[in-house]
Coordinates of C-alpha atoms in Angstrom, one line a residue:
X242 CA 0.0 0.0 0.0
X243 CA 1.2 3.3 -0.8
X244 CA 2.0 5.8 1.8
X245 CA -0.7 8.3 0.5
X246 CA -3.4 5.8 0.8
X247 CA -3.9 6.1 4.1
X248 CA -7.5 6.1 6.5
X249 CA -7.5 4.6 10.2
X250 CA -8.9 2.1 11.2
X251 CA -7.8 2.3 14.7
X252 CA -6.3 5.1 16.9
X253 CA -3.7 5.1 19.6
X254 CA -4.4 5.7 22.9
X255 CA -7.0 8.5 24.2
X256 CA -8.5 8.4 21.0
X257 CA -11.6 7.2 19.0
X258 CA -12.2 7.9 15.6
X259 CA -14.1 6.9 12.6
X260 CA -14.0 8.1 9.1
X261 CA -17.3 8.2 7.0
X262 CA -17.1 8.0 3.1
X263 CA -20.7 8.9 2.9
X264 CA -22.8 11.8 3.5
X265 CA -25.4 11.3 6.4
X266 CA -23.0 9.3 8.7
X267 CA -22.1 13.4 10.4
X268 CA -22.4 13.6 14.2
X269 CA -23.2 17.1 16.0
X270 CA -20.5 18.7 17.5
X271 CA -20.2 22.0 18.7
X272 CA -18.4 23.6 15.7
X273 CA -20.3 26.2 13.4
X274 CA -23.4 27.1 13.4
X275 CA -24.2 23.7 11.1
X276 CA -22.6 21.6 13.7
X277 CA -19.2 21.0 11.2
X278 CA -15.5 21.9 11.3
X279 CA -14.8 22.9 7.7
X280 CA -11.4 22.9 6.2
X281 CA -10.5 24.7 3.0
X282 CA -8.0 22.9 1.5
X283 CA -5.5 24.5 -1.8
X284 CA -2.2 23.6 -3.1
X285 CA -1.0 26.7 -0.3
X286 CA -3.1 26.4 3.0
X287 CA -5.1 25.0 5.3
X288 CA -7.9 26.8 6.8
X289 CA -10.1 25.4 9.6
X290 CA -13.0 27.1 10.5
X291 CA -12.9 25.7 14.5
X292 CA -9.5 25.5 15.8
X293 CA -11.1 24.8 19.4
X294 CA -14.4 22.4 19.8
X295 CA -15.8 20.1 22.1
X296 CA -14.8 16.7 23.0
X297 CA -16.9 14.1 21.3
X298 CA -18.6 13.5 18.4
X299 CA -17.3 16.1 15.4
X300 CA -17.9 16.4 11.5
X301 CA -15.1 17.6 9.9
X302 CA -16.2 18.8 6.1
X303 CA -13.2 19.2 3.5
X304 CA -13.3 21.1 0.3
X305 CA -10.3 21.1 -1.8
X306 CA -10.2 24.5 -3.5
X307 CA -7.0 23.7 -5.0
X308 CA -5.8 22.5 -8.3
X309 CA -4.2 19.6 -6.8
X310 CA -5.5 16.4 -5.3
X311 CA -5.1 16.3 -1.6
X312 CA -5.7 14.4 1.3
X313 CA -6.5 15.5 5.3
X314 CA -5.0 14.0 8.0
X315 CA -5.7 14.1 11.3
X316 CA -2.5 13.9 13.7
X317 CA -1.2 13.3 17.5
X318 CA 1.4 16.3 17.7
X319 CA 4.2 13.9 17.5
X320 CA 2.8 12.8 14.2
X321 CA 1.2 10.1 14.6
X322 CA -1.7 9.4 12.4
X323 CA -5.7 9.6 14.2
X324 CA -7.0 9.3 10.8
X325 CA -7.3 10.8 7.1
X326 CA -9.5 11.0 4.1
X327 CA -7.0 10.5 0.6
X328 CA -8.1 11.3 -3.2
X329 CA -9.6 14.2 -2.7
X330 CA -10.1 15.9 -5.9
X331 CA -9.9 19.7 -6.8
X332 CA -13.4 21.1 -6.4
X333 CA -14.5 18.3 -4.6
X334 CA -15.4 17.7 -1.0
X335 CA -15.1 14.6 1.8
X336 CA -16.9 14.2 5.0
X337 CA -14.9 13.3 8.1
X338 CA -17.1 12.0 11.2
X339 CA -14.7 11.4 14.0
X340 CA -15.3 11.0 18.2
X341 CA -12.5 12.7 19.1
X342 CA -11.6 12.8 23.1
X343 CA -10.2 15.9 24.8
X344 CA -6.3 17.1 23.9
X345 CA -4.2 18.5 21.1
X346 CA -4.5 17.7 17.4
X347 CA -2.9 18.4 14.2
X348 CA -4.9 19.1 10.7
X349 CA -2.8 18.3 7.7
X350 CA -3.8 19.2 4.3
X351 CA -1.3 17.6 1.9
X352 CA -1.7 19.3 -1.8
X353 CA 0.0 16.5 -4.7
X354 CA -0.4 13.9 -1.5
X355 CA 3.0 14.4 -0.7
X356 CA 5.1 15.6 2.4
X357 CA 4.5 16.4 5.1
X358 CA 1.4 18.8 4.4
X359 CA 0.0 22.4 5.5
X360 CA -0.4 22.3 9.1
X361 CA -2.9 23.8 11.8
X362 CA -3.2 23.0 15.2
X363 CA -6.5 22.2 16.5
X364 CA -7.7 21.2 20.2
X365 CA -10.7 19.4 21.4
X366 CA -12.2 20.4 25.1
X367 CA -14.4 19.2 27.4
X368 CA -14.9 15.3 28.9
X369 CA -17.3 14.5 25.6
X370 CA -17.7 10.5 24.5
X371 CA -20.6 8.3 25.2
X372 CA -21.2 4.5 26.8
X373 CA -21.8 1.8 24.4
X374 CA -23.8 -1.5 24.9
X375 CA -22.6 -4.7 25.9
X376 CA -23.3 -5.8 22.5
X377 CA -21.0 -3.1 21.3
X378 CA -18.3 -4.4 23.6
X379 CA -18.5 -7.8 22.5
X380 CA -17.7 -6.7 18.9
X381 CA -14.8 -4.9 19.9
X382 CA -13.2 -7.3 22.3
X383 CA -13.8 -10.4 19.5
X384 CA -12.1 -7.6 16.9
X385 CA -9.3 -7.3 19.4
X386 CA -8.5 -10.7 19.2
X387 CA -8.9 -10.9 15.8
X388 CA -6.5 -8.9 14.9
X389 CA -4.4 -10.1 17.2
X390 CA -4.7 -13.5 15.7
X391 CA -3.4 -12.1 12.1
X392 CA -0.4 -10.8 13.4
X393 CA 0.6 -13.1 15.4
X394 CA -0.1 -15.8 12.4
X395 CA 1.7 -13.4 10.0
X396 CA 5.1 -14.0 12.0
X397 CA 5.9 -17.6 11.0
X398 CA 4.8 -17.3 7.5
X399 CA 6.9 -14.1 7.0
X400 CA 9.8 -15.8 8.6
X401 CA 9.6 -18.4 5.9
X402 CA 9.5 -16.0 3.4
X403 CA 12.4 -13.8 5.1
X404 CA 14.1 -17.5 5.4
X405 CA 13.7 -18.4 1.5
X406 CA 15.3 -14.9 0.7
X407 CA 18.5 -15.1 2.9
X408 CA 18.7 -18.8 1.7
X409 CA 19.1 -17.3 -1.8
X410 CA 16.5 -19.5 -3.3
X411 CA 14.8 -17.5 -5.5
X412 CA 11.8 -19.6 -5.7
X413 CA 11.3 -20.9 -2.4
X414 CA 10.9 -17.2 -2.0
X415 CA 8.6 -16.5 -4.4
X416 CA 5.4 -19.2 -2.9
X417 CA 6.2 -17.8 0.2
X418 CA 5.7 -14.1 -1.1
X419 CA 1.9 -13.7 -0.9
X420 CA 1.1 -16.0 1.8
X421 CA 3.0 -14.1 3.8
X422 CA 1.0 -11.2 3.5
X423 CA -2.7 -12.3 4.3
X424 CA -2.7 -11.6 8.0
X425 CA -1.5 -7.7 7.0
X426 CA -4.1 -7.4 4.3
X427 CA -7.1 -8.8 6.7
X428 CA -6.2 -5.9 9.0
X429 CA -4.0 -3.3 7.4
X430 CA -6.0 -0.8 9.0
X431 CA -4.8 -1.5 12.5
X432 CA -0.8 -0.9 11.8
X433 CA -1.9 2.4 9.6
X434 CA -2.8 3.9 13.2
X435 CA 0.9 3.6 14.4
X436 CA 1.9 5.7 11.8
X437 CA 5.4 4.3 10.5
X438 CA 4.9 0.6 10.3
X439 CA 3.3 0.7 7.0
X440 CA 5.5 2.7 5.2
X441 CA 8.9 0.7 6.1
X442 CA 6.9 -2.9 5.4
X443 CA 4.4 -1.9 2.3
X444 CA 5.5 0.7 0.3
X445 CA 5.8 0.6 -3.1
X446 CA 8.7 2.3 -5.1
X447 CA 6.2 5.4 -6.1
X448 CA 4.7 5.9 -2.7
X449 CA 8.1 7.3 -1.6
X450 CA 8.2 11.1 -0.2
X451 CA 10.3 13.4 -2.4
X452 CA 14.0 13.0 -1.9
X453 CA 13.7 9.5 -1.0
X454 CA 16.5 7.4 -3.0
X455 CA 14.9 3.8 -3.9
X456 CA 17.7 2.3 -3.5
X457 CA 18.8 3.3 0.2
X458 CA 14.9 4.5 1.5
X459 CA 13.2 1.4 -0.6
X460 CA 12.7 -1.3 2.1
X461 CA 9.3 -3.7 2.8
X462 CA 7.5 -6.3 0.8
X463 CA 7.6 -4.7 -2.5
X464 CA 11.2 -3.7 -2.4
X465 CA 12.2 -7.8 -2.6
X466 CA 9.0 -8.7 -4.9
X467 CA 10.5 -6.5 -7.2
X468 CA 14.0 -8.4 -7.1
X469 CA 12.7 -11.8 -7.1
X470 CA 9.7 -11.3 -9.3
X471 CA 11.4 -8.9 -11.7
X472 CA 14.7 -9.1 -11.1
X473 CA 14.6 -12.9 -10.9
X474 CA 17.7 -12.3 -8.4
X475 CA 18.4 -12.1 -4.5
X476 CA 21.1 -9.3 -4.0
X477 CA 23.6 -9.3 -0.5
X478 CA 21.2 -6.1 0.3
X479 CA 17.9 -8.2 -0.3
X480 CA 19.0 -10.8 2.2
X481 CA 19.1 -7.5 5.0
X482 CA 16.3 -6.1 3.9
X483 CA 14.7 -9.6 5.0
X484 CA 15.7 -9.2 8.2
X485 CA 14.3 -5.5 8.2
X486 CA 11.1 -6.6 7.1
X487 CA 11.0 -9.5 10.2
X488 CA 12.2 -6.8 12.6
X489 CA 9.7 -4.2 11.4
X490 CA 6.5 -7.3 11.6
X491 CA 7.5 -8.1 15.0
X492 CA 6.8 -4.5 15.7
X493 CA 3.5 -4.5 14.3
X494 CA 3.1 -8.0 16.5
X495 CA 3.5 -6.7 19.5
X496 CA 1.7 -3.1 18.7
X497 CA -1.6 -4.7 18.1
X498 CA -2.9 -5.0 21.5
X499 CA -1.6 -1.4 22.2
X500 CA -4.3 0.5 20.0
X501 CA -7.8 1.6 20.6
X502 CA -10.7 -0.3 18.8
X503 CA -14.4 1.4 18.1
X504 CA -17.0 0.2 16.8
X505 CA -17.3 2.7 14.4
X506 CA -13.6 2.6 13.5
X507 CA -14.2 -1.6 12.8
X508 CA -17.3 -0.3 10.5
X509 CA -15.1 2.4 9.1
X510 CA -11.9 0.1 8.8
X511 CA -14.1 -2.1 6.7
X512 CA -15.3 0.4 4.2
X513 CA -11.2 1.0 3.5
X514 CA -10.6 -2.5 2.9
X515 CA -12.7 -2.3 0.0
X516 CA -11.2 1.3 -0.8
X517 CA -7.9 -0.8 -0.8
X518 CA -9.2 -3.2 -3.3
X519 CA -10.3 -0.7 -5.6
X520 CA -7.2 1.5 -5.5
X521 CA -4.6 -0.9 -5.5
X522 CA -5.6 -4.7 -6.4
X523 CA -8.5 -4.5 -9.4
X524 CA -6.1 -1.5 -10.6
X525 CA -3.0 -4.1 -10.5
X526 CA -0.8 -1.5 -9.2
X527 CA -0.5 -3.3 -5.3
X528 CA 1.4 -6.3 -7.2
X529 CA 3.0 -5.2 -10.3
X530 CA 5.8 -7.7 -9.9
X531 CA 4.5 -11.0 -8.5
X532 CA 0.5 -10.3 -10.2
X533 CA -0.7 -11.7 -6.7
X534 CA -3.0 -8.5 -6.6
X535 CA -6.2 -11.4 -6.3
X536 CA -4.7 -12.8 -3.2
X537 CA -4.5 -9.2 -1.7
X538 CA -8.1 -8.7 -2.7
X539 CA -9.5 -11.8 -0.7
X540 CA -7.4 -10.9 2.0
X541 CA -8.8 -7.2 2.1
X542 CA -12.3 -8.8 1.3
X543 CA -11.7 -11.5 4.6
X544 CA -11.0 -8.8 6.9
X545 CA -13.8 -6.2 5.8
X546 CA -16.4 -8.8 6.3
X547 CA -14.9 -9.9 9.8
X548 CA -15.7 -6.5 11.1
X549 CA -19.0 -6.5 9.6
X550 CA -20.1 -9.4 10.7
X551 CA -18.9 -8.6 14.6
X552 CA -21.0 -5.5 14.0
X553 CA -24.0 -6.8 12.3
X554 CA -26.5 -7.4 15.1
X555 CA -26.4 -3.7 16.1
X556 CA -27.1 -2.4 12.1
X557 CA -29.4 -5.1 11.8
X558 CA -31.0 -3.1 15.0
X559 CA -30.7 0.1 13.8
X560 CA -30.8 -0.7 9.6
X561 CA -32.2 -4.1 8.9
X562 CA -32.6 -2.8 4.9
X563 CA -28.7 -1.7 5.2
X564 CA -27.6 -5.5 6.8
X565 CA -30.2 -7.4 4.0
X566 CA -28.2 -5.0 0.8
X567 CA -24.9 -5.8 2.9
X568 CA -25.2 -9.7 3.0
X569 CA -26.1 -9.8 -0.9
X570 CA -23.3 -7.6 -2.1
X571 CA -21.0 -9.4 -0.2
X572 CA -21.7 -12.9 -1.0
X573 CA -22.3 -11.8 -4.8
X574 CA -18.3 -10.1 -4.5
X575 CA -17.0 -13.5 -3.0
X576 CA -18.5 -15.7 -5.8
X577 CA -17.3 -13.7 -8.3
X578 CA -13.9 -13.4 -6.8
X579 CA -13.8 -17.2 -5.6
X580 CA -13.6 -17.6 -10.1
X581 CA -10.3 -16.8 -9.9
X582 CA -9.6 -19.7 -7.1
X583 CA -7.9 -22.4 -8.1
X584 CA -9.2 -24.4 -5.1
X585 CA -12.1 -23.9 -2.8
X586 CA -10.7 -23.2 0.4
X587 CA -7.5 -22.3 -0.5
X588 CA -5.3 -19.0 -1.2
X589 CA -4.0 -20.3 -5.1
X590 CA -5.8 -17.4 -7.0
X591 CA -5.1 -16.4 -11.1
X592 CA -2.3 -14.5 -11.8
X593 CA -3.5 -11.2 -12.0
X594 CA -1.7 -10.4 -15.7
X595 CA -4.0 -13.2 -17.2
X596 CA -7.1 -11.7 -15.9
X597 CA -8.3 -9.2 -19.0
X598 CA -9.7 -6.1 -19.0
X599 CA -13.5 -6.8 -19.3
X600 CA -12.9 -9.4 -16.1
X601 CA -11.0 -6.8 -14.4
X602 CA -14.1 -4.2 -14.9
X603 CA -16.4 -6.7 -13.7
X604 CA -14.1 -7.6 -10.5
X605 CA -14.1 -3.2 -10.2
X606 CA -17.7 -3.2 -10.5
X607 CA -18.5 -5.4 -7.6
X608 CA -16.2 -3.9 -5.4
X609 CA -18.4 -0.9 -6.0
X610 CA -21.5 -2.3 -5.4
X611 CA -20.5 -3.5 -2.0
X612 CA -18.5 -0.4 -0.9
X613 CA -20.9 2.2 -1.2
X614 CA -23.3 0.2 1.2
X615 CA -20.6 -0.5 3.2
X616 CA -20.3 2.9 3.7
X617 CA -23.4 3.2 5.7
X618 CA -22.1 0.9 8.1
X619 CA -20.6 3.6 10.4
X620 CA -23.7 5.4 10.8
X621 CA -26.2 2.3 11.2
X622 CA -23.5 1.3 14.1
X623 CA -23.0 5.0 15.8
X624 CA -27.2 5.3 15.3

């Protein structure tokens, strides 16, 4: 995953946040008279209407009055990302519906999606927040262990993989490659919310900030797909950036259990799995090297409906036509996606290069069909 495709999942500590692709999903806060925080985003500056609000439940409204595409973030002062909104095209606007708890912020407009960004500091006040059910809690807790669960699983299968490339055996390496990278793709989200995991592990050679040299900056998955899928070769360097990559997972491993989990962040996690799918695997761009792009996609697919599923006796609750348009989109995706599968309950899929372009537009436009649904899920769950 690029470094500019980026929307959390999960926060760190002391902070609760959800990110709503769809209109409707806004919360009232205290900021302007409309209860939103609008930001005016251009390739210069970026202006924010409330720069002090309550604690709580907030709708931050973005408008990109540039001529560049832009993204928001949202940001601890040490940098850390809360959450962000990418893709946001000139003349265009995003909605941002966040619970945001009491302390100092960052808003970061990034014009081009690159660098560090325009900053403002913002600060929420007050005690804000509300109790959830018991029902509500159960999600969260079986999320927890969820992810929890992929991490922990990643560790061997990466080790293999890390194993194969200091071995120097090109193709050992190369059936390790994607399996290796499941457990990330189920929940991606959750290592997006520490902020520098996912660009040292998942980067991809032009999601590099400016001035970073590919050759010394270039580390992660990507960076050795490239040599052995490619390059058909395993360089000295290659065998230590397999050790990096192990180091930087175990990280990740032992992170999980640190962040925060919502409810709404699950049912707003879920919605960017499918933004992943549609960004990165139907385009072919996630693995230009190896074509495993369909083994990414029922990963990010897995891990989407996980969350959903954990959160679907509160929208059946609160949306029961939402839950019925939910189940059919996302049984009608896996059927058409389980075409590729060479077996039924395994993780063998087409290479991605032999899929053509009508197959890939019908793969595009079922991702569609499930994510705009899906991104009702945040406000059937925060109802």
């Amino acid at each position: 995953m690029s470094t500019t495709v980026r929307s959390a999942l999960l926060a760190t500590t002391g902070l609760a946040i959800a990110v709503a692709a769809a209109t409707g999903c806004a919360q009232k806060s205290g900021a302007d008279g409309d209860g939103a925080i609008k930001v005016a985003a251009s390739d210069t500056a970026c202006e924010v209407s409330k720069k002090d609000f309550p604690a709580g439940k907030a709708t931050i409204e973005v408008e990109n009055k540039g001529a560049k595409v832009t993204e928001l973030y949202v940001l601890f002062p040490d940098g850390r990302i809360v959450a962000e909104r990418e893709n946001i095209g000139p003349g265009t606007k995003a909605t941002i519906t966040a619970e945001i708890k009491a302390g100092d912020y960052e808003f970061a407009c990034k014009p081009g999606m690159k660098g560090d960004g325009i900053r403002t500091k913002v600060k929420a006040t007050g005690k804000g927040g509300e109790k959830r059910s018991p029902e509500l809690d159960a999600a969260v807790a079986a999320y927890r262990a969820y992810a929890q669960e992929q991490a922990d699983e990643t560790l061997p299968k990466a080790q293999a993989f890390a194993d194969a490339v200091k071995a120097g055996d090109v193709e050992a390496a190369k059936k390790a490659y994607a399996p290796s990278r499941l457990g990330w793709e189920r929940t991606e989200p959750v290592a997006e919310s520490f902020g520098d995991i996912d660009p040292k592990v998942d980067v991809r050679e032009d999601g590099l900030e400016a001035g970073q040299d590919p050759a010394k900056d270039w580390k992660g998955w990507h960076r050795l797909e490239k040599s052995l899928f490619q390059d058909g070769k395993i360089t000295d360097q290659d065998k230590k950036l397999a050790d990096t990559l192990m180091a930087d997972l175990t990280d990740w491993q032992k992170k999980v259990g640190q962040a925060e989990i919502t409810p709404t962040s699950m049912a707003n996690g879920a919605k960017e799995l499918l933004d992943e799918v549609a960004t990165g695997k139907v385009t072919g761009e996630e693995e230009r090297y190896s074509h495993t792009d369909l083994v990414d996609f029922k990963g990010n697919l897995e891990g989407a409906q996980k969350a959903y599923e954990l959160l679907k006796p509160t929208a059946e609750k609160n949306d029961p036509a939402l839950v019925k348009q939910l189940d059919t989109q996302f049984s009608a995706l896996g059927v058409l996606l389980d075409r590729y599968r060479a077996d039924k309950n395994g993780y063998d899929f087409t290479s991605y290069d032999k899929v053509g372009d009508a197959e890939r537009k019908e793969l595009s436009d079922g991702v569609n069909s499930l994510a705009e649904p899906l991104s009702k899920l945040v406000a059937a769950v925060a109802k």
